[in-house]
Coordinates of C-alpha atoms in Angstrom, one line a residue:
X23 CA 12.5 15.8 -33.1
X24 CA 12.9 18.9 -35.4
X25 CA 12.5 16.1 -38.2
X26 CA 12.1 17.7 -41.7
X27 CA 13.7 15.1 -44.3
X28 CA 13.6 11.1 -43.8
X29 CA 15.8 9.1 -44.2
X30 CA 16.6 5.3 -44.2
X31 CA 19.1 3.6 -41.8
X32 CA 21.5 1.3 -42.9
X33 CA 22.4 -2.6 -42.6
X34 CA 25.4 -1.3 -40.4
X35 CA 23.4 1.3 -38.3
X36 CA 25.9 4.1 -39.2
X37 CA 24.9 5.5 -42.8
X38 CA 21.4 7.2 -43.3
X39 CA 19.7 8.1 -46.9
X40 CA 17.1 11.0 -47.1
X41 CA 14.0 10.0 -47.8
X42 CA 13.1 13.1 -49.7
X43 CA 16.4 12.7 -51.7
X44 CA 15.2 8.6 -52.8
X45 CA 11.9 10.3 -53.6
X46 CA 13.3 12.7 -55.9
X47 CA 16.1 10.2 -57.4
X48 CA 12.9 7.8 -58.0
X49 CA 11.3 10.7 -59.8
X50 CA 13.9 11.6 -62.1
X51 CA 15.3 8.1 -62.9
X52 CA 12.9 6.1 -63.4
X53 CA 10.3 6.2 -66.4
X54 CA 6.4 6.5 -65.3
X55 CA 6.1 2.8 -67.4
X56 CA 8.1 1.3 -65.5
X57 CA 7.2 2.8 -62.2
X58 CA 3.5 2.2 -63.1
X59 CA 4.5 -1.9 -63.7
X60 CA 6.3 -2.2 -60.7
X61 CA 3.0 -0.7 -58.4
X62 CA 0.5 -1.4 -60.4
X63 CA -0.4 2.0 -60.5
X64 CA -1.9 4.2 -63.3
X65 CA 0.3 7.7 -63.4
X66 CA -1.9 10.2 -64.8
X67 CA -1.0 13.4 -61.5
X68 CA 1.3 13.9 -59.0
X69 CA -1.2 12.5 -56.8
X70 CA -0.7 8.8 -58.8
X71 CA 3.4 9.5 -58.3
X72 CA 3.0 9.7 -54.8
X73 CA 1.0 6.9 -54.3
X74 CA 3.2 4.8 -56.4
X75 CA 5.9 6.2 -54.1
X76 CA 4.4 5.4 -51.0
X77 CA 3.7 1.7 -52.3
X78 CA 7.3 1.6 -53.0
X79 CA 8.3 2.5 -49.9
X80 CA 5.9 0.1 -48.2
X81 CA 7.9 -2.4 -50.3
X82 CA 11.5 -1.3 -48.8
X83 CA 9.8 -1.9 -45.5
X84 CA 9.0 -5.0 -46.3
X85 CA 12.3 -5.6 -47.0
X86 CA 14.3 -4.1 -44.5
X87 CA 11.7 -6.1 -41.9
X88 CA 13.4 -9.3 -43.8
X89 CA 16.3 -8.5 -43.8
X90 CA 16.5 -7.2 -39.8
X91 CA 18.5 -9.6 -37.9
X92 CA 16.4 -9.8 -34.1
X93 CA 20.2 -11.4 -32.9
X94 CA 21.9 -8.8 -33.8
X95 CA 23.5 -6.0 -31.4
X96 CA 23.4 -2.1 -32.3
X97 CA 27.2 -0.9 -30.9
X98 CA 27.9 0.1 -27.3
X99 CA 30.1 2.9 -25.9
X100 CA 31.9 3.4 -22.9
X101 CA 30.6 6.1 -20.7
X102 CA 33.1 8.5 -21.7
X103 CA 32.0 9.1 -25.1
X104 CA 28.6 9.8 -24.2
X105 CA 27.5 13.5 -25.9
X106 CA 27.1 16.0 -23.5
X107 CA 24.5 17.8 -23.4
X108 CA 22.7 15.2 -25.2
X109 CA 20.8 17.2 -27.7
X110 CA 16.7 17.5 -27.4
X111 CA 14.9 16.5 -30.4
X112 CA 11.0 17.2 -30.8
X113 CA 8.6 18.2 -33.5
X114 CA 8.4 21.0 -31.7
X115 CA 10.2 23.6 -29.3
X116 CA 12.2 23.1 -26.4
X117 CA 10.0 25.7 -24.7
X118 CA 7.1 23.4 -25.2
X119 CA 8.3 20.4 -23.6
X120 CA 5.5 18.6 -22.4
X121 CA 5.3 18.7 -17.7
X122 CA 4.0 15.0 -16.8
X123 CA 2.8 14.5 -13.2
X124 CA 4.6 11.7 -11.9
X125 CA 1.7 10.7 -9.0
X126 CA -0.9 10.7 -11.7
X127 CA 1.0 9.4 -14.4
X128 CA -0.4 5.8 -15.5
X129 CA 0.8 4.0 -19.0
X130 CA -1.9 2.2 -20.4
X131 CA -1.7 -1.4 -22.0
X132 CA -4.4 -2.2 -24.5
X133 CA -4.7 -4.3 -27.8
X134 CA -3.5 -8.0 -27.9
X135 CA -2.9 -8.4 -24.7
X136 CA -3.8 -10.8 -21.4
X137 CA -3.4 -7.9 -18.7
X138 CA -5.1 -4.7 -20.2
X139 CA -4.5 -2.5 -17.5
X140 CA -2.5 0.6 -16.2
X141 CA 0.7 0.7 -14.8
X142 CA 2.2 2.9 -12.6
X143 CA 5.7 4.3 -12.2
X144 CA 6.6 2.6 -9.4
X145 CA 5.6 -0.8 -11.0
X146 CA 7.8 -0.3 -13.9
X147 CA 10.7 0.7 -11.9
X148 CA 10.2 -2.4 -9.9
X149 CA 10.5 -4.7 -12.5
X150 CA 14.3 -5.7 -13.1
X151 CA 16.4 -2.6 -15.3
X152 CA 19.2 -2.4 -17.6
X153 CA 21.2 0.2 -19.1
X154 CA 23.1 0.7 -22.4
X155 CA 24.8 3.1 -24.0
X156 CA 24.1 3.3 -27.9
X157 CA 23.8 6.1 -30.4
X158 CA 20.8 7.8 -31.2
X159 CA 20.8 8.8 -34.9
X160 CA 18.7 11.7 -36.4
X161 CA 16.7 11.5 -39.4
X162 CA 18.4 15.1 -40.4
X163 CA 22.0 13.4 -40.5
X164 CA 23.1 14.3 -36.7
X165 CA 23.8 11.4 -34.1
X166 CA 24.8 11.6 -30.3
X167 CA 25.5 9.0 -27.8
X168 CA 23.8 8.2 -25.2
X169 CA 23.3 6.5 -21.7
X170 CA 19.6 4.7 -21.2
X171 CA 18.5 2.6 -18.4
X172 CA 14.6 0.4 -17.9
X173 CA 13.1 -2.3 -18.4
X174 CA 13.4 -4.9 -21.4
X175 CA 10.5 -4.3 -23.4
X176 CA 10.6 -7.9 -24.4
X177 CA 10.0 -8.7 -20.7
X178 CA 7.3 -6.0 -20.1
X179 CA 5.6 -8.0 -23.3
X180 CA 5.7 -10.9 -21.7
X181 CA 4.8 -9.8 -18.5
X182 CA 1.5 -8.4 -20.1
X183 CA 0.9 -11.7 -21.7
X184 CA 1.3 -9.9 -25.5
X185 CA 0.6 -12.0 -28.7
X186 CA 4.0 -12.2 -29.9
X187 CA 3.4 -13.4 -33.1
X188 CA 1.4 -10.3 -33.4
X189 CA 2.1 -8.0 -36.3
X190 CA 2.8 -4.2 -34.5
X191 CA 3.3 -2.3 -31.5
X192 CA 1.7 1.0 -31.4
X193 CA 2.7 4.0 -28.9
X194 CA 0.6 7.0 -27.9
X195 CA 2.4 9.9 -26.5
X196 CA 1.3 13.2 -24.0
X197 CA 2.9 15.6 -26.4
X198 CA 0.0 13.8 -29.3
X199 CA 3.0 11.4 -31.1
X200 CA 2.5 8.4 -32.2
X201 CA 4.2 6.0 -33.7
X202 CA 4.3 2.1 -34.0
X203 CA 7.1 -0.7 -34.6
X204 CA 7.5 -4.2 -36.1
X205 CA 6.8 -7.0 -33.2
X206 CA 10.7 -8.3 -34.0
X207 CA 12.6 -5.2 -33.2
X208 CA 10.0 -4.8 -29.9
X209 CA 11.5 -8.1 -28.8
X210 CA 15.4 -7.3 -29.8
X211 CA 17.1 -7.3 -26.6
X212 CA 18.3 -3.7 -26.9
X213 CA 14.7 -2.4 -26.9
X214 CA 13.9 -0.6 -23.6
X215 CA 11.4 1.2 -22.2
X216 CA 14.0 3.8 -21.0
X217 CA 12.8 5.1 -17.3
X218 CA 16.5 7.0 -16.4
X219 CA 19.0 9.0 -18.8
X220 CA 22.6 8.6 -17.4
X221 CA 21.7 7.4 -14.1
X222 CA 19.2 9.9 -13.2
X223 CA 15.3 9.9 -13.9
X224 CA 14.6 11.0 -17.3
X225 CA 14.0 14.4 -17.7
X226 CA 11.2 15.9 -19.7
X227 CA 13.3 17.1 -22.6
X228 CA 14.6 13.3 -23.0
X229 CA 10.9 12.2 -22.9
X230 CA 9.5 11.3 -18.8
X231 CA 8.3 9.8 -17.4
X232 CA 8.9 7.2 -20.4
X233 CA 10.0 6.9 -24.0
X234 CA 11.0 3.7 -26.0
X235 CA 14.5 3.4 -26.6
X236 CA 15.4 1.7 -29.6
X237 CA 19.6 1.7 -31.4
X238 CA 18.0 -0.2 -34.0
X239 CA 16.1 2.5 -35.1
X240 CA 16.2 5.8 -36.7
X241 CA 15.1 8.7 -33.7
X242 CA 12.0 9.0 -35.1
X243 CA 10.8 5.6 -34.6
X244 CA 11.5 6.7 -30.4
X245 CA 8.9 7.6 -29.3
X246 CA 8.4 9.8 -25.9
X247 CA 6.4 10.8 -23.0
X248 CA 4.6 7.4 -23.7
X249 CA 0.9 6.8 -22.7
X250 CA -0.4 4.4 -23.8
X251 CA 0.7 1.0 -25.7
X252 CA -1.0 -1.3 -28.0
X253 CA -0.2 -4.4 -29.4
X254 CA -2.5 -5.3 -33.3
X255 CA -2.4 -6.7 -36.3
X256 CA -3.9 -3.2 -38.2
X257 CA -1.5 -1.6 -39.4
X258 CA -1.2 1.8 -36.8
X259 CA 1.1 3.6 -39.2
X260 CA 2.4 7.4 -37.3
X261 CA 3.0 10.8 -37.0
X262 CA 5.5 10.9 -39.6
X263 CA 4.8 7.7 -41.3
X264 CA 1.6 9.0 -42.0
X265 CA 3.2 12.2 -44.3
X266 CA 5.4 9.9 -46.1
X267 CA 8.5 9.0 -43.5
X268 CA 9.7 5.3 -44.2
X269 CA 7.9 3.3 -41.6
X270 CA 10.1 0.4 -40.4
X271 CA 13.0 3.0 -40.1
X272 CA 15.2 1.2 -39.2
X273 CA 18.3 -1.4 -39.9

């Protein structure tokens, strides 16, 4: 995803904030008593900043989780405003996108779940599809529109027998990302588990044989080349998450 500063997603989907640039603004405004009475933490190092920080931040997740509307619809496009080419976005290198085998690929369902098994392509493309077109927006400010067609993941929950009053849905990826979601946006009706880009199978740079497709959420909260899925109530944090990114990430 070439991700290098975070940032949050507004109410109206449209306007991001950098997360290092709230970091810094929380640095500079605010005075280390009061910052250590909000947190409860004692700031004696940088180390007791960041923490305090990070606690902070676990706070605005908590409320951007309240304040996410499950009802609500991201925007839709018409097919003729779709970016093309639709930019490839990775923590690493186009020249090191990940080469799936399709015959041997098999997503694996694990965690709270009635059927922990493995799924095949050829199952998920049998279950009914739909398609949107939405705008992907980039934690570094950028955003592109795109075409995405699969399967509800609200359906593939159900159809796995999921606890849905479970707290997180985790993802592990073939190119080692992870990532994990709030249980509400993995039931919003916009949340697929995209198969095809613009018609046509999804192509390694986009993320196949799989990736989660989410308008809701920022990019980095979209995970690709999808493995494996979980469904807990631990906390499964992510690859970015875990070095500070705001975790819900979303509007």
């Amino acid at each position: 995803m070439n991700i290098k500063s975070p940032l949050r997603l507004a109410v109206d989907g449209e306007l991001v904030l950098k997360e290092a640039t709230r970091r810094n603004f929380l640095r500079r405004s605010l005075t280390l008593g009061g910052l250590a009475m909000l947190t409860g933490c004692s700031l004696v190092d940088e180390a007791s900043v960041d923490t305090a920080l990070s606690r902070i931040s676990r706070i605005n997740d908590d409320v951007q989780g309240w304040l996410f509307d499950p009802n609500r619809l991201a925007p839709t496009y018409p097919e003729s405003m779709i970016t093309r080419p639709f930019p490839f976005n990775a923590y690493y290198g186009e020249d090191e996108i990940r080469e799936i085998e399709e015959s041997s690929y098999r997503l694996e369902v694990t965690g709270l779940v009635a059927d922990r098994r493995q799924w095949t392509l050829r199952e998920l493309r049998a279950m009914p599809q739909i398609e949107q077109v939405t705008r992907h927006i980039c934690v570094e400010g950028w955003s592109a529109i795109g075409k995405w067609g699969g399967a509800s993941f609200a359906s593939f929950l159900r159809r796995v027998g999921a606890d849905l009053s479970a707290k997180y849905v985790g993802f592990k990826c073939a190119d080692d990302y992870f990532t994990s979601i709030d249980m509400a946006t993995a039931l919003h009706p916009q949340t697929v588990l995209a198969l095809t880009y613009d018609g046509q199978p999804l192509p390694p740079k986009y993320g196949f044989p799989m990736k989660l497709r989410m308008p809701t959420k920022l990019g980095y909260k979209n995970p690709k080349h999808i493995q494996a899925i979980f469904v807990t109530n631990t906390y499964p944090g992510g690859y970015w998450e875990d070095q500070g990114y705001n975790w819900f990430g979303g509007s």
